[in-house]
XYZ file of C-alpha atoms in Angstrom:
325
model
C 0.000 0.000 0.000
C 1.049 3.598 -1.102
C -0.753 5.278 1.848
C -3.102 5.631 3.989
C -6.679 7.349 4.156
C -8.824 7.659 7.659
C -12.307 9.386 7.412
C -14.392 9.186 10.654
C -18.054 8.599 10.542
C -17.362 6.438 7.312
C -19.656 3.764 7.973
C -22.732 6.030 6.814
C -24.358 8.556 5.127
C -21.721 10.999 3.362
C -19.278 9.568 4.804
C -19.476 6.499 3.333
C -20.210 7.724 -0.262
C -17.166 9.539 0.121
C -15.418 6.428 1.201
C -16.584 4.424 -1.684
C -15.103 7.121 -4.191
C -11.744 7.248 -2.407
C -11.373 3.545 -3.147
C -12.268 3.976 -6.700
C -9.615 6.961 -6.868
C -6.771 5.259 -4.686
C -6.590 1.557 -5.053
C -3.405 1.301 -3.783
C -4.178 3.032 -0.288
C -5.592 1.822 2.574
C -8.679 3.667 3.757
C -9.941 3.141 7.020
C -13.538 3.863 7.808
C -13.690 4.625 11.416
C -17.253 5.103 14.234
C -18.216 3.789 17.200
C -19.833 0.965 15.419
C -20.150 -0.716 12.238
C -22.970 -3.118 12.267
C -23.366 -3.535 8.360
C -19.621 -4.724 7.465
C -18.954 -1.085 5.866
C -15.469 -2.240 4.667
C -16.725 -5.358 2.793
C -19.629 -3.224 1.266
C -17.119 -1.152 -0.137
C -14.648 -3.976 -1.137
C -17.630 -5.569 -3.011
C -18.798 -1.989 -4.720
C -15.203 -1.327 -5.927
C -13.910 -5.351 -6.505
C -11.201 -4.610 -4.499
C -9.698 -5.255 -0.945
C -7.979 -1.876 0.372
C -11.093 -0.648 2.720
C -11.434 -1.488 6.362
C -12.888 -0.829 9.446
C -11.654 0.529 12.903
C -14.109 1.378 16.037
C -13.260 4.769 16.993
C -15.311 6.605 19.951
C -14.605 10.313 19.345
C -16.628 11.219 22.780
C -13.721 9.593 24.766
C -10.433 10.940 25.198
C -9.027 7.889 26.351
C -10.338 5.691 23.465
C -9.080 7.955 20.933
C -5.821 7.638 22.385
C -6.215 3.781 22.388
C -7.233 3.762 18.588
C -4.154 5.655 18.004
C -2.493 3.441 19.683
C -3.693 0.251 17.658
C -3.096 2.342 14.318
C 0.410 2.993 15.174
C 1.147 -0.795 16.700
C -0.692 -1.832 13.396
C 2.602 0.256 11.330
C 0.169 1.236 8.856
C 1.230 3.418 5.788
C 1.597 7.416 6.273
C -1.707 9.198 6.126
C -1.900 11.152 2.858
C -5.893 11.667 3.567
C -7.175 12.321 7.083
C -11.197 13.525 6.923
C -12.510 14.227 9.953
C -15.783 14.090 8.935
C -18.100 12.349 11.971
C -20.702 14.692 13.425
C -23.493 14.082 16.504
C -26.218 15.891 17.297
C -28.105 15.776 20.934
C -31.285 17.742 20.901
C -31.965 17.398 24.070
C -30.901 18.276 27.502
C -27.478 18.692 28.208
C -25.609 15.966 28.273
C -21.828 14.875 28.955
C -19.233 12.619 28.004
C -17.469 10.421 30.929
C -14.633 12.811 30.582
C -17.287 15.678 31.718
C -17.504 17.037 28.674
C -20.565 18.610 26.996
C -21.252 15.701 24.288
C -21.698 17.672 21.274
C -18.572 19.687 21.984
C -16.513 16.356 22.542
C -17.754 14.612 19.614
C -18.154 17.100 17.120
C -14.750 19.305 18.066
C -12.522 18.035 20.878
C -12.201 14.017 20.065
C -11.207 15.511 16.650
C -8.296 17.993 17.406
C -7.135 15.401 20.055
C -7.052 12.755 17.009
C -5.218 14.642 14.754
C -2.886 15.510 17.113
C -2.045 12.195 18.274
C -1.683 11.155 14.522
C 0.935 14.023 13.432
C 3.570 11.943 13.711
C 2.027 9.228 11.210
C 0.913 11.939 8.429
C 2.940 12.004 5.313
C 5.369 14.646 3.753
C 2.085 15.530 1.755
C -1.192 15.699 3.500
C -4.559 16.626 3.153
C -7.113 17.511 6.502
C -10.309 17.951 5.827
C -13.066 18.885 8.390
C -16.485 18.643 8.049
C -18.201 21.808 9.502
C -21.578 23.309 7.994
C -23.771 26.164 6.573
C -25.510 26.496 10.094
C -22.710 27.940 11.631
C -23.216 31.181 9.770
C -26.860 33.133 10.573
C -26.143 34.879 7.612
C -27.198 31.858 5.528
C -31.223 31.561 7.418
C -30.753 27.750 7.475
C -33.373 28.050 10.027
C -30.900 26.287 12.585
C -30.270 28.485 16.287
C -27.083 31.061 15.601
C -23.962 29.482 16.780
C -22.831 31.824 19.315
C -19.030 31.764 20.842
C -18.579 32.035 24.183
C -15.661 30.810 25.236
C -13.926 26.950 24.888
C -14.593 26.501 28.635
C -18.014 27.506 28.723
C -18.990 25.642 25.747
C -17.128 22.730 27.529
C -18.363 22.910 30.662
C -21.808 24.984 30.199
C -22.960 27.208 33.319
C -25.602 29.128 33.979
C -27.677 30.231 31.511
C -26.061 28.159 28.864
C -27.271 25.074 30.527
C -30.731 26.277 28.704
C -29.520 26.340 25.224
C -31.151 23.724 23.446
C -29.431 21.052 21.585
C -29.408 22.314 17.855
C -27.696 25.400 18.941
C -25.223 23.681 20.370
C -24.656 21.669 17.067
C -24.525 24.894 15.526
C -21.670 26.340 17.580
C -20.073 23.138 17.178
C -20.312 23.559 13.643
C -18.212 27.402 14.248
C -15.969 25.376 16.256
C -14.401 23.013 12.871
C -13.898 26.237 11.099
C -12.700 27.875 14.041
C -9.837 25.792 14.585
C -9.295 24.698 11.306
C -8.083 28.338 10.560
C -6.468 28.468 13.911
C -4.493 25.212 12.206
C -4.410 26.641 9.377
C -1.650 29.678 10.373
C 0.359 26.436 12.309
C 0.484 24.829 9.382
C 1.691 28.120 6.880
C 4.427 28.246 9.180
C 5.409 24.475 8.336
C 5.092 25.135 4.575
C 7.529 27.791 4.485
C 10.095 26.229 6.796
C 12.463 24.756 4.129
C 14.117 22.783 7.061
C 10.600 20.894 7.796
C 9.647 19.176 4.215
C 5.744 19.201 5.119
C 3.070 20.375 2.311
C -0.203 19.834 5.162
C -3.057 21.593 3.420
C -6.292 21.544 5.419
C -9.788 22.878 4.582
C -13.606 22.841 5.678
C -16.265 21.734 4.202
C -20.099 22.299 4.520
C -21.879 19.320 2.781
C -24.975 21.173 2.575
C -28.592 19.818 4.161
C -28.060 15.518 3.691
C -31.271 14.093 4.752
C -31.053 10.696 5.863
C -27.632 10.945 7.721
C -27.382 9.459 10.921
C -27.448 13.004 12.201
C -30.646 12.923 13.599
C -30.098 9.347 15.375
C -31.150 11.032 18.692
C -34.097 12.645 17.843
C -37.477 12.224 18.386
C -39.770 9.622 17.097
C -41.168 12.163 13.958
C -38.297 13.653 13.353
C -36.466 10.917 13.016
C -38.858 9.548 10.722
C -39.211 12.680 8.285
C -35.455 12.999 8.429
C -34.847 8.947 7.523
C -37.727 7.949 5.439
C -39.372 11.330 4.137
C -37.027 13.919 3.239
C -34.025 11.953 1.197
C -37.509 11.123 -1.221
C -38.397 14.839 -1.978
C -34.913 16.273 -2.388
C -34.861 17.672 -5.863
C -38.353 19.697 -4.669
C -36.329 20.553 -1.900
C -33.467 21.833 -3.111
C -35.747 24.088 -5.777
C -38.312 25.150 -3.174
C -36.126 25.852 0.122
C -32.328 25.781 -0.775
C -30.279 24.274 -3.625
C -27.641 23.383 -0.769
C -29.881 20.538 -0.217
C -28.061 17.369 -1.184
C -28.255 13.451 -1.041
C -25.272 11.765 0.976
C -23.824 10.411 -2.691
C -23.772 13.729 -3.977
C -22.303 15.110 -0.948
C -19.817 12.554 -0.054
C -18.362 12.797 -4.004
C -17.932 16.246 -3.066
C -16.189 15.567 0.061
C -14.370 13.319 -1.793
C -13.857 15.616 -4.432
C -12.324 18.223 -1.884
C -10.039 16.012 -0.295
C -8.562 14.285 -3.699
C -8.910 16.386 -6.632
C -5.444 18.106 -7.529
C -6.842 21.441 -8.409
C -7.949 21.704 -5.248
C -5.702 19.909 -2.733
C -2.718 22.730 -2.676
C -5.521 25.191 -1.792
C -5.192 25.492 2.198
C -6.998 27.293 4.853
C -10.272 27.546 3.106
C -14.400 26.930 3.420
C -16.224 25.124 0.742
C -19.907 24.642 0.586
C -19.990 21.305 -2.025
C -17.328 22.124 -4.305
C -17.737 25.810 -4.546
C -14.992 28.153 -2.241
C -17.015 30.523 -0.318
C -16.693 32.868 2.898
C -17.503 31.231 5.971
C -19.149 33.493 9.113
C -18.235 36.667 10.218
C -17.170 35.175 13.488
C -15.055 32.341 12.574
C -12.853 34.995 11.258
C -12.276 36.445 14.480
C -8.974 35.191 15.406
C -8.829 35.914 19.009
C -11.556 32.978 19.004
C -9.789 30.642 17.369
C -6.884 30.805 19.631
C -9.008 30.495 22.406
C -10.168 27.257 21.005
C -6.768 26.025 19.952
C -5.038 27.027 23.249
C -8.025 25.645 25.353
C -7.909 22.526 23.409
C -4.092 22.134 23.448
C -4.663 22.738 27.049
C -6.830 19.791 28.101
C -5.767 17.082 25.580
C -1.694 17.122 25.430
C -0.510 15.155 27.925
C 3.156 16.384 29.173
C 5.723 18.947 27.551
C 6.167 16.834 24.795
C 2.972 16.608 23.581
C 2.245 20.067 23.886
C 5.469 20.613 21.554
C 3.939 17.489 18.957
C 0.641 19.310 18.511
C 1.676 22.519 18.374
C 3.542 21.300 15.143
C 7.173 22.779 16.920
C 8.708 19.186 17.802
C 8.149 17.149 14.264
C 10.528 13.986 13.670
């Protein structure tokens, strides 16, 4: 094998279209799907779609720190190829109460941003001399765009963290949403760690990282903790009526096929892939929010986060891309 490909939450939806096309484009890498579970043998779907054998399947629980580290773990002990592909593409949403990882954690915060950074982190050392990060965010971070979804709203790391007060109230969606400001957040934040690498003749790294919105996907496993009718319109209903939807409410409106070719697309396609620090909705380069601009933000996020997942000096130096082998 030439390399190696990871994209989280690539048993379904999106994620797995995007999968599928990866294999088709790379049949001499390994791609590893990775979620918490995988109760459809993902990797021999794929195998079987594409006749070949280079997909498989790692669990992955992205709302535990400590099973993130063991999964990097296993991927190093396993000596798999450098990554040349790393999507970090899984997304939850909890529309509920407040919940919390066993780390004490707000969930949605854990899943969608902080089992993430601590992931890519741990795998800097097993990235290749050229790389491509990709983060799925979304259109509902932005209230400029009316996706009808609460405005994300930016408080702080620790109080999106560790909600107090009022912010106990905020109802689940809006904490998706701010979740979704968080991937764009730090991917810029990232994004300036990684410009220094580039020009540093001394390092030899070409990283390029970007986020992605993939639009409205009906059908996702997105909505897997939702209520009874929700869950049903959002499974069984919507993916049916998408061309009327994307003509009568927005054309960002988009099966998990057509999205995951574009996520695919995004991560693969050479015109694209030197292209770094930048938001796409499908395949077309556009300006994220107003606030995800705001850099003081991001660094909040990134030292916050840098804060409560290195473990030790060393660490600290690994992630902050200033100690690279």
């Amino acid at each position: 094998m030439s390399g190696s490909i990871l994209i989280t939450g690539g048993t379904a939806g999106l994620g797995f279209h995007c999968a599928v096309a990866l294999a088709r484009q790379y049949p001499k890498h390994q791609i590893t799907v990775a979620s918490r579970n995988d109760t459809q043998d993902t990797a021999g779907t794929i195998n079987r779609i594409t006749g070949q054998k280079n997909v498989q399947y790692l669990r992955l629980d992205l709302s535990s720190l400590s099973q993130v580290r063991l999964f990097v773990k296993t991927w190093t002990e396993a000596n798999k190829p450098p990554i040349t592909h790393l999507l970090l593409n899984a997304g939850l949403q909890f529309p509920r109460e407040v919940s919390y990882t066993d780390d004490g954690y707000e969930k949605t915060f854990a899943v969608n941003h902080l089992g993430h950074a601590l992931l890519f982190s741990l795998l800097i050392p097993r990235l290749a001399k050229t790389a491509r990060i990709i983060v799925t965010a979304s259109g509902t971070h932005d209230p400029a765009q009316k996706t009808g979804m609460p405005d994300a709203k930016y408080t702080s790391a620790e109080e999106l963290a560790r909600p107090t007060g009022q912010a106990l109230s905020n109802e689940g969606r809006q904490r998706y949403t701010t979740s979704k400001l968080l991937n764009i957040l730090w991917t810029y934040a990232l994004e300036r760690r990684l410009a220094n690498l580039r020009s540093d003749p001394n390092q030899a790294r070409n990283w390029t990282v970007a986020a992605f919105d993939p639009g409205l996907v009906p059908g996702t496993g997105l909505a897997r903790d939702a209520g009874g009718l929700v869950k049903f319109m959002w499974l069984r209903v919507l993916p049916r009526v998408i061309p009327l939807l994307s003509v009568l409410v927005s054309p960002n409106i988009h099966s998990a096929e057509e999205s995951g070719q574009s996520l695919a697309w995004l991560a693969g396609d050479a015109q694209v892939t030197a292209k770094s620090g930048l938001y796409y909705e499908g395949r077309k380069e556009i300006n994220s929010s107003t606030e995800s601009y705001e850099e003081k933000k991001q660094e909040d996020l990134w030292e916050w986060t840098l804060k409560h997942v290195a473990e030790g000096p060393e660490e600290v130096a690994v992630f902050e891309l200033k100690s690279l082998a």
